[in-house]
């Protein structure tokens, strides 16, 4: 595992016992520890570090095996879920170094080694056993082939054999996508004629039990369902009105957009209820209501920010005019609350409270921005983060809370979702801010006195550069729109903002530690990297 700067300075032992008996002894110790702690996957890197440290504090003689402990702890966290996944939905990923280093007759294709069952190494026996159980078996270095199978939906988990070094490299990738995975380390790390504890591997390959695991929440299927709800016919039927203003509102609702909010509402509902894309009219109305609130906020934002385009097309106030656009935004807010009231949901009072609080907080964040916008004073970092939290976090929280409330989640889960949403919303807004600075030139409508974390960080360390920006912009110097982005000082500010982005993404994941529902924990972990992707 990689030790972060804000984690204890631990030097991880890289040793591996060379006898199955010793490995079994350590596995038994970890099994007992894991049962006592009730580890719920996915575990983040710092959690694995913490638990391995706790185990060593009880058994100091295990200090030499810290990396091994980390692997085993992660294994036990996932073992219950992996056991519930059918054999034909699993990948066995084997390293080429198990093959004979000088006498292997096998050839390679794009997927990996094509074992000829010559008997010169253990590969033939391992592959035969896996084939009998209907595993997907790949012999290769790296995880590209496994990733392709996972993304295709043919498989749901990975059982990997490899050296401790390779697990250290692949662990962050597995955590990011919350892939159910087990790792069996090789006895040697020299990538030549490698051996594995076959007793341990046999035990892992054959583990199977009935569990409540119903597979990953299928976001693509949910997206397909949601798309159908935003046709003109469906929306007019839900709104129950038909005139020219409603037509404008319906066309705006039909317009592009990722529809993340309805999607994550349904995904959370599925994760907690065990349903799979089975939604009644109540759920449909609530999902559409959330998008009504979002689409209304976009109309108002475009007017306030003087943005001319949305989704690559004229913004609504440009297509018509500001009074018409304002009225359509207000109409959509009304439709949103109407749909909640008409949904006949059993927790309707709680749903209305969540929606109203979200609407209030968004307006407070927008208000703070608007009231200060004309004074040409850059916000402090703390002020910007507060605005980011108020403007963006409520939208995610309303969607997530709606799904949880519909599934009868308790207050503990709702509190976790609230903390998670706050960090996710800030991360999302920082990422959006960074996108403005990754263009070839400052985009139309960009204004350095709008809430920009990058500009604030730049101003904190290099106020003279921001003063240059202001003066050249006021004097109509168009070259500053591209030159500004190339300044080393700007790039350094972007780097600092990216570091803060990663901190808030980690904070969102930290909020999930106490979740006891693995399906929900896996879903919310995956959503962090879907909503705020790496290197976007």
Short mmCIF file of C-alpha atoms in Angstrom, two decimals:
data_model
loop_
_atom_site.label_atom_id
_atom_site.label_comp_id
_atom_site.label_asym_id
_atom_site.label_seq_id
_atom_site.Cartn_x
_atom_site.Cartn_y
_atom_site.Cartn_z
CA UNK A 1 0.00 0.00 0.00
CA UNK A 2 1.11 3.57 -0.60
CA UNK A 3 1.37 5.65 2.52
CA UNK A 4 -0.14 9.12 2.04
CA UNK A 5 1.45 12.24 3.42
CA UNK A 6 -1.24 12.58 6.05
CA UNK A 7 -0.88 8.98 7.22
CA UNK A 8 1.54 7.54 9.78
CA UNK A 9 5.03 6.93 8.44
CA UNK A 10 4.88 3.15 8.28
CA UNK A 11 7.55 1.11 6.54
CA UNK A 12 5.70 -1.89 5.20
CA UNK A 13 7.23 -5.31 5.64
CA UNK A 14 7.50 -7.05 2.30
CA UNK A 15 8.17 -10.59 3.47
CA UNK A 16 6.01 -13.62 2.80
CA UNK A 17 6.14 -16.85 4.83
CA UNK A 18 7.49 -19.66 2.69
CA UNK A 19 5.39 -22.42 4.24
CA UNK A 20 1.66 -23.08 3.83
CA UNK A 21 1.33 -23.76 7.57
CA UNK A 22 2.56 -20.29 8.49
CA UNK A 23 0.35 -18.68 5.86
CA UNK A 24 -2.62 -20.60 7.24
CA UNK A 25 -1.81 -19.43 10.76
CA UNK A 26 -1.76 -15.78 9.65
CA UNK A 27 -4.95 -16.23 7.64
CA UNK A 28 -6.71 -17.63 10.70
CA UNK A 29 -5.61 -14.67 12.82
CA UNK A 30 -6.93 -12.24 10.23
CA UNK A 31 -10.16 -14.19 9.85
CA UNK A 32 -10.83 -13.84 13.57
CA UNK A 33 -9.89 -10.15 13.53
CA UNK A 34 -12.08 -9.47 10.49
CA UNK A 35 -15.06 -11.22 12.09
CA UNK A 36 -14.61 -9.15 15.24
CA UNK A 37 -14.38 -5.85 13.31
CA UNK A 38 -17.15 -6.68 10.81
CA UNK A 39 -15.27 -5.26 7.82
CA UNK A 40 -17.60 -3.91 5.13
CA UNK A 41 -16.14 -3.51 1.64
CA UNK A 42 -14.84 -1.63 -0.16
CA UNK A 43 -12.06 -0.65 2.22
CA UNK A 44 -10.09 2.46 1.33
CA UNK A 45 -6.31 2.45 1.45
CA UNK A 46 -6.08 4.20 4.81
CA UNK A 47 -8.56 1.72 6.30
CA UNK A 48 -6.40 -1.22 5.23
CA UNK A 49 -3.36 0.55 6.71
CA UNK A 50 -5.23 1.14 9.97
CA UNK A 51 -6.42 -2.45 10.33
CA UNK A 52 -3.02 -3.94 9.51
CA UNK A 53 -1.54 -1.67 12.17
CA UNK A 54 -4.15 -2.78 14.70
CA UNK A 55 -3.37 -6.42 13.98
CA UNK A 56 0.36 -5.86 14.38
CA UNK A 57 -0.22 -4.11 17.71
CA UNK A 58 -1.81 -7.36 18.92
CA UNK A 59 0.74 -9.61 17.20
CA UNK A 60 4.07 -7.69 16.88
CA UNK A 61 5.77 -10.69 15.29
CA UNK A 62 3.71 -10.00 12.14
CA UNK A 63 5.49 -6.70 11.48
CA UNK A 64 7.60 -8.28 8.71
CA UNK A 65 4.42 -9.21 6.85
CA UNK A 66 2.59 -5.87 6.70
CA UNK A 67 1.92 -5.92 2.96
CA UNK A 68 0.67 -9.47 3.23
CA UNK A 69 -1.61 -8.46 6.11
CA UNK A 70 -3.01 -5.62 4.03
CA UNK A 71 -3.81 -8.02 1.19
CA UNK A 72 -5.42 -10.55 3.52
CA UNK A 73 -7.51 -7.93 5.35
CA UNK A 74 -8.86 -6.69 2.03
CA UNK A 75 -9.55 -10.32 1.05
CA UNK A 76 -11.62 -10.99 4.13
CA UNK A 77 -13.59 -7.79 3.67
CA UNK A 78 -14.64 -9.00 0.19
CA UNK A 79 -14.85 -12.75 0.83
CA UNK A 80 -18.54 -12.85 1.76
CA UNK A 81 -19.54 -11.02 -1.43
CA UNK A 82 -17.18 -12.98 -3.69
CA UNK A 83 -18.56 -16.24 -2.27
CA UNK A 84 -22.02 -15.15 -3.39
CA UNK A 85 -20.94 -14.53 -6.99
CA UNK A 86 -21.38 -17.55 -9.32
CA UNK A 87 -18.16 -19.10 -10.64
CA UNK A 88 -19.02 -18.17 -14.23
CA UNK A 89 -19.16 -14.50 -13.19
CA UNK A 90 -15.58 -14.50 -11.85
CA UNK A 91 -12.19 -13.88 -13.46
CA UNK A 92 -9.08 -15.77 -12.39
CA UNK A 93 -6.12 -13.59 -13.29
CA UNK A 94 -2.81 -15.50 -13.32
CA UNK A 95 0.69 -14.09 -13.93
CA UNK A 96 2.89 -15.32 -16.78
CA UNK A 97 5.75 -15.84 -14.34
CA UNK A 98 4.17 -19.07 -13.07
CA UNK A 99 5.03 -20.63 -16.42
CA UNK A 100 8.42 -22.34 -16.83
CA UNK A 101 11.02 -19.66 -17.49
CA UNK A 102 12.99 -21.61 -20.15
CA UNK A 103 10.86 -24.50 -21.42
CA UNK A 104 7.37 -23.04 -21.79
CA UNK A 105 6.05 -23.81 -25.33
CA UNK A 106 2.99 -21.55 -24.99
CA UNK A 107 2.26 -18.71 -27.38
CA UNK A 108 0.68 -15.36 -26.60
CA UNK A 109 -2.22 -13.46 -28.10
CA UNK A 110 -3.84 -10.15 -27.22
CA UNK A 111 -5.41 -11.66 -24.10
CA UNK A 112 -2.31 -13.38 -22.77
CA UNK A 113 -0.60 -16.76 -22.60
CA UNK A 114 -2.24 -19.75 -24.33
CA UNK A 115 -1.29 -22.62 -22.04
CA UNK A 116 -0.55 -25.91 -23.87
CA UNK A 117 -0.98 -28.03 -20.72
CA UNK A 118 2.57 -29.38 -21.03
CA UNK A 119 2.89 -30.04 -17.30
CA UNK A 120 6.20 -28.20 -16.86
CA UNK A 121 4.62 -25.77 -14.36
CA UNK A 122 1.52 -25.47 -12.18
CA UNK A 123 -0.47 -23.45 -14.70
CA UNK A 124 -2.14 -26.43 -16.39
CA UNK A 125 -3.49 -27.82 -13.13
CA UNK A 126 -4.71 -24.43 -11.92
CA UNK A 127 -6.37 -23.60 -15.25
CA UNK A 128 -8.04 -27.02 -15.44
CA UNK A 129 -9.52 -26.60 -11.99
CA UNK A 130 -10.77 -23.11 -12.82
CA UNK A 131 -12.23 -24.30 -16.15
CA UNK A 132 -14.15 -27.07 -14.41
CA UNK A 133 -15.74 -24.44 -12.18
CA UNK A 134 -16.52 -22.24 -15.24
CA UNK A 135 -14.16 -19.37 -14.37
CA UNK A 136 -12.94 -16.90 -16.97
CA UNK A 137 -9.18 -17.52 -16.78
CA UNK A 138 -6.55 -15.13 -18.15
CA UNK A 139 -2.77 -15.58 -17.95
CA UNK A 140 -1.19 -12.18 -18.46
CA UNK A 141 0.66 -9.29 -16.88
CA UNK A 142 -1.45 -6.26 -16.10
CA UNK A 143 -5.20 -5.84 -15.75
CA UNK A 144 -6.31 -4.66 -19.21
CA UNK A 145 -8.02 -7.92 -20.19
CA UNK A 146 -9.72 -8.20 -16.82
CA UNK A 147 -10.94 -4.60 -17.10
CA UNK A 148 -12.49 -5.33 -20.50
CA UNK A 149 -14.41 -8.31 -19.13
CA UNK A 150 -15.58 -6.32 -16.12
CA UNK A 151 -16.76 -3.41 -18.27
CA UNK A 152 -18.62 -5.82 -20.57
CA UNK A 153 -20.78 -6.99 -17.69
CA UNK A 154 -19.81 -10.64 -18.17
CA UNK A 155 -18.08 -10.86 -14.82
CA UNK A 156 -18.39 -9.21 -11.42
CA UNK A 157 -15.22 -10.00 -9.51
CA UNK A 158 -11.51 -10.74 -9.88
CA UNK A 159 -9.41 -13.35 -8.13
CA UNK A 160 -5.82 -12.42 -8.80
CA UNK A 161 -2.56 -14.27 -8.27
CA UNK A 162 0.59 -12.16 -8.24
CA UNK A 163 3.46 -10.72 -6.27
CA UNK A 164 2.91 -8.26 -3.45
CA UNK A 165 4.38 -5.47 -5.59
CA UNK A 166 1.76 -5.99 -8.29
CA UNK A 167 -1.06 -5.92 -5.74
CA UNK A 168 0.29 -2.65 -4.39
CA UNK A 169 0.05 -1.15 -7.89
CA UNK A 170 -3.39 -2.55 -8.70
CA UNK A 171 -5.06 -1.88 -5.34
CA UNK A 172 -5.97 1.79 -6.06
CA UNK A 173 -7.57 0.77 -9.37
CA UNK A 174 -9.70 -1.91 -7.70
CA UNK A 175 -10.74 0.49 -4.94
CA UNK A 176 -11.72 3.23 -7.40
CA UNK A 177 -14.24 0.98 -9.15
CA UNK A 178 -15.13 -0.95 -5.97
CA UNK A 179 -14.43 -4.25 -7.71
CA UNK A 180 -15.02 -7.33 -5.50
CA UNK A 181 -11.57 -8.89 -5.51
CA UNK A 182 -9.37 -11.42 -3.74
CA UNK A 183 -5.59 -11.62 -4.04
CA UNK A 184 -3.32 -14.63 -3.58
CA UNK A 185 0.35 -13.61 -3.33
CA UNK A 186 3.17 -15.60 -4.88
CA UNK A 187 5.92 -16.97 -2.67
CA UNK A 188 8.60 -15.13 -4.65
CA UNK A 189 8.79 -11.60 -6.07
CA UNK A 190 11.46 -12.10 -8.74
CA UNK A 191 8.99 -12.72 -11.62
CA UNK A 192 10.57 -16.07 -12.55
CA UNK A 193 9.34 -19.65 -12.04
CA UNK A 194 6.93 -18.35 -9.42
CA UNK A 195 5.00 -20.54 -7.01
CA UNK A 196 1.72 -20.02 -5.22
CA UNK A 197 0.17 -21.66 -2.14
CA UNK A 198 -2.13 -24.08 -3.97
CA UNK A 199 -3.99 -25.04 -0.81
CA UNK A 200 -4.97 -21.41 -0.30
CA UNK A 201 -5.78 -20.92 -3.99
CA UNK A 202 -7.92 -24.08 -4.11
CA UNK A 203 -9.86 -22.87 -1.09
CA UNK A 204 -10.50 -19.45 -2.65
CA UNK A 205 -11.46 -20.81 -6.07
CA UNK A 206 -14.06 -23.17 -4.64
CA UNK A 207 -15.60 -20.81 -2.08
CA UNK A 208 -19.32 -20.46 -2.81
CA UNK A 209 -22.33 -19.62 -0.67
CA UNK A 210 -25.74 -18.09 -1.13
CA UNK A 211 -25.82 -14.43 -0.09
CA UNK A 212 -28.02 -11.40 -0.62
CA UNK A 213 -25.57 -10.05 -3.19
CA UNK A 214 -27.52 -9.24 -6.36
CA UNK A 215 -24.66 -7.79 -8.35
CA UNK A 216 -23.51 -4.26 -9.00
CA UNK A 217 -26.18 -1.63 -9.36
CA UNK A 218 -26.51 -1.32 -13.14
CA UNK A 219 -26.26 2.42 -13.75
CA UNK A 220 -26.55 1.99 -17.52
CA UNK A 221 -29.90 0.20 -17.17
CA UNK A 222 -31.14 2.88 -14.80
CA UNK A 223 -30.00 5.55 -17.25
CA UNK A 224 -32.03 3.87 -19.99
CA UNK A 225 -35.16 3.81 -17.81
CA UNK A 226 -34.72 7.45 -16.83
CA UNK A 227 -34.27 8.54 -20.44
CA UNK A 228 -37.76 7.25 -21.30
CA UNK A 229 -39.32 9.36 -18.54
CA UNK A 230 -38.17 12.59 -20.17
CA UNK A 231 -39.97 12.29 -23.47
CA UNK A 232 -42.43 15.04 -24.31
CA UNK A 233 -45.42 12.71 -23.97
CA UNK A 234 -44.33 11.40 -20.54
CA UNK A 235 -43.60 14.86 -19.17
CA UNK A 236 -46.87 16.39 -20.37
CA UNK A 237 -48.72 13.48 -18.81
CA UNK A 238 -46.94 14.02 -15.48
CA UNK A 239 -47.36 17.80 -15.48
CA UNK A 240 -51.06 17.61 -16.37
CA UNK A 241 -50.94 20.95 -18.18
CA UNK A 242 -50.67 21.89 -21.85
CA UNK A 243 -50.06 25.42 -23.10
CA UNK A 244 -47.24 27.40 -24.73
CA UNK A 245 -45.29 27.98 -21.50
CA UNK A 246 -45.55 24.29 -20.58
CA UNK A 247 -44.30 23.42 -24.06
CA UNK A 248 -41.18 25.52 -23.47
CA UNK A 249 -40.65 23.89 -20.07
CA UNK A 250 -41.10 20.40 -21.50
CA UNK A 251 -38.66 21.03 -24.35
CA UNK A 252 -36.12 22.36 -21.83
CA UNK A 253 -36.58 19.24 -19.69
CA UNK A 254 -36.10 17.08 -22.78
CA UNK A 255 -32.86 18.86 -23.65
CA UNK A 256 -29.50 17.18 -23.10
CA UNK A 257 -27.98 16.55 -19.73
CA UNK A 258 -26.54 13.62 -17.84
CA UNK A 259 -29.57 13.34 -15.52
CA UNK A 260 -27.26 12.28 -12.70
CA UNK A 261 -29.74 13.26 -10.02
CA UNK A 262 -32.64 10.97 -11.00
CA UNK A 263 -30.13 8.20 -11.78
CA UNK A 264 -28.47 8.31 -8.36
CA UNK A 265 -31.84 8.53 -6.62
CA UNK A 266 -32.94 5.29 -8.29
CA UNK A 267 -29.56 3.64 -7.73
CA UNK A 268 -29.68 4.32 -3.98
CA UNK A 269 -33.25 3.03 -3.85
CA UNK A 270 -32.17 -0.18 -5.62
CA UNK A 271 -29.15 -0.63 -3.34
CA UNK A 272 -31.19 -0.35 -0.15
CA UNK A 273 -34.39 -2.06 -1.26
CA UNK A 274 -32.88 -4.88 -3.31
CA UNK A 275 -35.02 -3.92 -6.29
CA UNK A 276 -33.57 -3.86 -9.79
CA UNK A 277 -35.07 -1.25 -12.09
CA UNK A 278 -38.60 -1.96 -10.85
CA UNK A 279 -40.17 1.45 -10.34
CA UNK A 280 -43.76 2.51 -9.79
CA UNK A 281 -45.46 5.81 -10.56
CA UNK A 282 -44.46 7.23 -7.16
CA UNK A 283 -40.76 6.75 -7.86
CA UNK A 284 -41.09 8.13 -11.37
CA UNK A 285 -42.74 11.34 -10.15
CA UNK A 286 -40.11 11.88 -7.49
CA UNK A 287 -37.25 11.26 -9.92
CA UNK A 288 -38.69 13.76 -12.42
CA UNK A 289 -39.27 16.29 -9.62
CA UNK A 290 -35.55 16.26 -8.80
CA UNK A 291 -34.67 17.00 -12.42
CA UNK A 292 -37.27 19.81 -12.46
CA UNK A 293 -35.39 21.50 -9.61
CA UNK A 294 -32.06 21.01 -11.38
CA UNK A 295 -33.24 22.28 -14.75
CA UNK A 296 -34.82 25.32 -13.11
CA UNK A 297 -31.53 26.15 -11.39
CA UNK A 298 -29.69 25.96 -14.73
CA UNK A 299 -32.03 28.52 -16.27
CA UNK A 300 -31.50 30.91 -13.37
CA UNK A 301 -27.72 30.29 -13.31
CA UNK A 302 -27.36 31.05 -17.02
CA UNK A 303 -29.15 34.36 -16.55
CA UNK A 304 -27.13 35.31 -13.45
CA UNK A 305 -23.82 34.29 -15.05
CA UNK A 306 -24.69 35.88 -18.41
CA UNK A 307 -23.92 32.60 -20.17
CA UNK A 308 -25.05 32.51 -23.79
CA UNK A 309 -25.03 28.73 -24.27
CA UNK A 310 -26.11 25.56 -22.52
CA UNK A 311 -25.45 22.08 -23.96
CA UNK A 312 -23.89 23.72 -27.02
CA UNK A 313 -27.14 25.53 -27.86
CA UNK A 314 -28.50 28.98 -27.02
CA UNK A 315 -29.39 29.31 -23.32
CA UNK A 316 -33.13 29.60 -22.71
CA UNK A 317 -32.97 33.35 -22.02
CA UNK A 318 -31.15 33.78 -25.33
CA UNK A 319 -33.62 31.64 -27.24
CA UNK A 320 -36.53 33.67 -25.84
CA UNK A 321 -35.80 36.46 -23.34
CA UNK A 322 -35.00 36.87 -19.66
CA UNK A 323 -38.60 37.31 -18.40
CA UNK A 324 -39.77 34.20 -20.27
CA UNK A 325 -36.79 32.17 -19.03
CA UNK A 326 -37.30 33.29 -15.42
CA UNK A 327 -40.94 32.31 -15.60
CA UNK A 328 -40.17 28.87 -17.05
CA UNK A 329 -37.64 28.29 -14.26
CA UNK A 330 -40.26 29.21 -11.67
CA UNK A 331 -42.79 26.97 -13.41
CA UNK A 332 -40.42 24.01 -13.19
CA UNK A 333 -39.94 24.63 -9.47
CA UNK A 334 -43.72 24.55 -9.12
CA UNK A 335 -43.95 21.32 -11.12
CA UNK A 336 -41.25 19.80 -8.92
CA UNK A 337 -43.19 20.40 -5.73
CA UNK A 338 -46.43 19.39 -7.46
CA UNK A 339 -44.98 16.00 -8.40
CA UNK A 340 -43.79 15.39 -4.82
CA UNK A 341 -47.23 16.28 -3.47
CA UNK A 342 -48.94 14.01 -6.02
CA UNK A 343 -46.52 11.11 -5.60
CA UNK A 344 -48.43 9.53 -2.69
CA UNK A 345 -45.07 8.58 -1.14
CA UNK A 346 -45.39 7.30 2.42
CA UNK A 347 -42.72 9.66 3.75
CA UNK A 348 -43.96 12.69 1.86
CA UNK A 349 -43.43 15.15 4.72
CA UNK A 350 -39.78 14.14 5.01
CA UNK A 351 -39.33 14.34 1.23
CA UNK A 352 -40.82 17.83 1.06
CA UNK A 353 -38.56 18.96 3.91
CA UNK A 354 -35.43 17.62 2.13
CA UNK A 355 -36.44 19.30 -1.15
CA UNK A 356 -37.25 22.62 0.53
CA UNK A 357 -33.98 22.66 2.50
CA UNK A 358 -32.05 21.87 -0.67
CA UNK A 359 -33.79 24.70 -2.53
CA UNK A 360 -33.11 27.07 0.38
CA UNK A 361 -29.41 26.20 0.66
CA UNK A 362 -28.86 26.53 -3.09
CA UNK A 363 -30.44 30.01 -3.02
CA UNK A 364 -28.29 31.02 -0.04
CA UNK A 365 -25.14 29.99 -1.89
CA UNK A 366 -26.22 31.76 -5.05
CA UNK A 367 -27.22 34.81 -3.02
CA UNK A 368 -23.84 35.08 -1.36
CA UNK A 369 -22.20 34.98 -4.79
CA UNK A 370 -24.53 37.53 -6.36
CA UNK A 371 -24.34 40.05 -3.54
CA UNK A 372 -20.59 40.30 -3.75
CA UNK A 373 -20.09 39.96 -7.45
CA UNK A 374 -19.90 43.67 -8.30
CA UNK A 375 -17.18 44.68 -5.85
CA UNK A 376 -14.25 43.15 -7.79
CA UNK A 377 -12.98 41.46 -4.65
CA UNK A 378 -11.80 37.90 -4.95
CA UNK A 379 -13.40 35.61 -2.44
CA UNK A 380 -11.31 33.88 0.18
CA UNK A 381 -10.79 30.15 -0.11
CA UNK A 382 -13.16 29.57 2.82
CA UNK A 383 -15.89 31.72 1.24
CA UNK A 384 -15.62 29.89 -2.07
CA UNK A 385 -15.84 26.47 -0.45
CA UNK A 386 -18.93 27.57 1.48
CA UNK A 387 -20.58 28.73 -1.75
CA UNK A 388 -19.58 25.51 -3.49
CA UNK A 389 -21.10 23.54 -0.63
CA UNK A 390 -24.38 25.47 -0.70
CA UNK A 391 -24.75 25.63 -4.48
CA UNK A 392 -23.92 22.06 -5.44
CA UNK A 393 -24.04 19.70 -2.47
CA UNK A 394 -27.84 20.08 -1.91
CA UNK A 395 -28.60 18.85 -5.43
CA UNK A 396 -26.75 15.59 -4.79
CA UNK A 397 -28.08 15.29 -1.26
CA UNK A 398 -31.72 15.68 -2.30
CA UNK A 399 -31.36 12.93 -4.92
CA UNK A 400 -29.50 10.55 -2.59
CA UNK A 401 -31.81 11.23 0.36
CA UNK A 402 -34.93 10.70 -1.78
CA UNK A 403 -33.70 7.24 -2.79
CA UNK A 404 -32.80 6.35 0.79
CA UNK A 405 -36.06 7.65 2.27
CA UNK A 406 -38.12 5.69 -0.27
CA UNK A 407 -36.24 2.56 0.81
CA UNK A 408 -36.99 3.24 4.51
CA UNK A 409 -33.37 4.01 5.43
CA UNK A 410 -32.73 4.89 9.06
CA UNK A 411 -31.34 8.19 10.35
CA UNK A 412 -27.78 6.82 10.54
CA UNK A 413 -27.78 6.21 6.78
CA UNK A 414 -29.35 9.60 6.06
CA UNK A 415 -26.67 11.32 8.15
CA UNK A 416 -23.90 9.49 6.28
CA UNK A 417 -25.45 10.53 2.96
CA UNK A 418 -25.55 14.15 4.12
CA UNK A 419 -21.84 14.16 4.99
CA UNK A 420 -20.99 12.33 1.76
CA UNK A 421 -23.03 14.77 -0.34
CA UNK A 422 -21.33 17.82 1.12
CA UNK A 423 -17.85 16.56 0.22
CA UNK A 424 -18.97 15.27 -3.18
CA UNK A 425 -20.64 18.58 -4.07
CA UNK A 426 -17.50 20.56 -3.26
CA UNK A 427 -15.35 18.12 -5.24
CA UNK A 428 -17.72 18.40 -8.20
CA UNK A 429 -17.59 22.20 -8.15
CA UNK A 430 -13.78 22.29 -7.84
CA UNK A 431 -13.59 19.96 -10.82
CA UNK A 432 -15.94 22.21 -12.77
CA UNK A 433 -13.75 25.20 -11.87
CA UNK A 434 -10.65 23.36 -13.07
CA UNK A 435 -12.33 22.56 -16.38
CA UNK A 436 -12.53 26.30 -17.11
CA UNK A 437 -8.75 26.47 -16.78
CA UNK A 438 -8.12 23.45 -19.00
CA UNK A 439 -9.44 25.17 -22.12
CA UNK A 440 -7.28 26.81 -24.78
CA UNK A 441 -8.57 30.21 -23.74
CA UNK A 442 -10.73 31.69 -21.02
CA UNK A 443 -14.27 30.66 -21.97
CA UNK A 444 -16.93 33.21 -22.78
CA UNK A 445 -18.49 34.64 -19.66
CA UNK A 446 -15.58 33.68 -17.40
CA UNK A 447 -15.04 36.31 -14.77
CA UNK A 448 -12.29 36.24 -12.19
CA UNK A 449 -14.62 37.60 -9.53
CA UNK A 450 -16.98 34.65 -9.91
CA UNK A 451 -16.38 31.83 -7.41
CA UNK A 452 -13.12 30.45 -8.77
CA UNK A 453 -10.91 28.48 -6.43
CA UNK A 454 -8.03 28.58 -8.92
CA UNK A 455 -8.14 32.38 -9.16
CA UNK A 456 -8.26 32.71 -5.39
CA UNK A 457 -5.29 30.39 -4.90
CA UNK A 458 -3.40 32.33 -7.57
CA UNK A 459 -4.24 35.63 -5.90
CA UNK A 460 -3.12 34.40 -2.48
CA UNK A 461 0.44 33.77 -3.66
CA UNK A 462 0.75 36.04 -6.69
CA UNK A 463 -1.58 39.06 -6.32
CA UNK A 464 0.46 40.98 -8.88
CA UNK A 465 -0.53 38.46 -11.58
CA UNK A 466 -4.22 38.88 -10.79
CA UNK A 467 -3.78 42.66 -10.91
CA UNK A 468 -2.22 42.27 -14.35
CA UNK A 469 -5.22 40.19 -15.42
CA UNK A 470 -7.67 42.85 -14.23
CA UNK A 471 -5.87 45.73 -15.89
CA UNK A 472 -5.33 44.03 -19.25
CA UNK A 473 -8.92 42.76 -19.30
CA UNK A 474 -10.31 46.26 -18.61
CA UNK A 475 -8.11 47.65 -21.39
CA UNK A 476 -9.54 45.16 -23.89
CA UNK A 477 -6.34 43.12 -24.29
CA UNK A 478 -7.68 39.90 -25.88
CA UNK A 479 -4.31 38.14 -25.67
CA UNK A 480 -4.71 37.77 -21.90
CA UNK A 481 -7.47 35.18 -22.42
CA UNK A 482 -4.90 32.64 -23.62
CA UNK A 483 -1.77 33.95 -21.93
CA UNK A 484 -3.41 33.79 -18.48
CA UNK A 485 -3.78 30.02 -18.77
CA UNK A 486 -0.10 29.54 -19.65
CA UNK A 487 1.37 31.39 -16.70
CA UNK A 488 3.43 29.06 -14.45
CA UNK A 489 1.70 30.68 -11.49
CA UNK A 490 -1.71 29.73 -12.90
CA UNK A 491 -0.60 26.15 -13.47
CA UNK A 492 0.67 25.96 -9.88
CA UNK A 493 -2.68 27.23 -8.61
CA UNK A 494 -4.41 24.56 -10.71
CA UNK A 495 -2.18 21.92 -9.14
CA UNK A 496 -3.15 23.11 -5.66
CA UNK A 497 -6.83 23.03 -6.63
CA UNK A 498 -6.42 19.46 -7.93
CA UNK A 499 -4.92 18.49 -4.58
CA UNK A 500 -7.95 19.98 -2.82
CA UNK A 501 -10.21 18.15 -5.25
CA UNK A 502 -8.63 14.85 -4.24
CA UNK A 503 -8.98 15.73 -0.55
CA UNK A 504 -12.72 16.27 -0.92
CA UNK A 505 -13.12 13.08 -2.94
CA UNK A 506 -11.37 11.22 -0.12
CA UNK A 507 -13.59 12.99 2.41
CA UNK A 508 -16.65 11.71 0.54
CA UNK A 509 -15.28 8.18 0.74
CA UNK A 510 -14.37 8.57 4.43
CA UNK A 511 -18.00 9.41 5.15
CA UNK A 512 -18.94 5.89 4.00
CA UNK A 513 -16.77 4.01 6.50
CA UNK A 514 -19.57 3.27 8.94
CA UNK A 515 -22.05 2.05 6.30
CA UNK A 516 -23.03 -1.55 6.99
CA UNK A 517 -24.83 -2.13 3.67
CA UNK A 518 -22.10 -3.26 1.23
CA UNK A 519 -24.27 -2.74 -1.86
CA UNK A 520 -24.85 0.91 -0.96
CA UNK A 521 -21.22 1.41 0.05
CA UNK A 522 -20.01 -0.05 -3.26
CA UNK A 523 -22.46 2.11 -5.22
CA UNK A 524 -21.52 5.37 -3.49
CA UNK A 525 -17.81 4.57 -3.86
CA UNK A 526 -18.23 4.06 -7.59
CA UNK A 527 -20.34 7.20 -7.93
CA UNK A 528 -17.53 9.40 -6.61
CA UNK A 529 -15.38 8.52 -9.60
CA UNK A 530 -18.27 8.58 -12.07
CA UNK A 531 -19.46 12.04 -11.03
CA UNK A 532 -15.96 13.46 -10.52
CA UNK A 533 -13.78 11.36 -12.86
CA UNK A 534 -10.00 11.24 -12.80
CA UNK A 535 -8.12 13.51 -15.22
CA UNK A 536 -11.35 14.99 -16.51
#
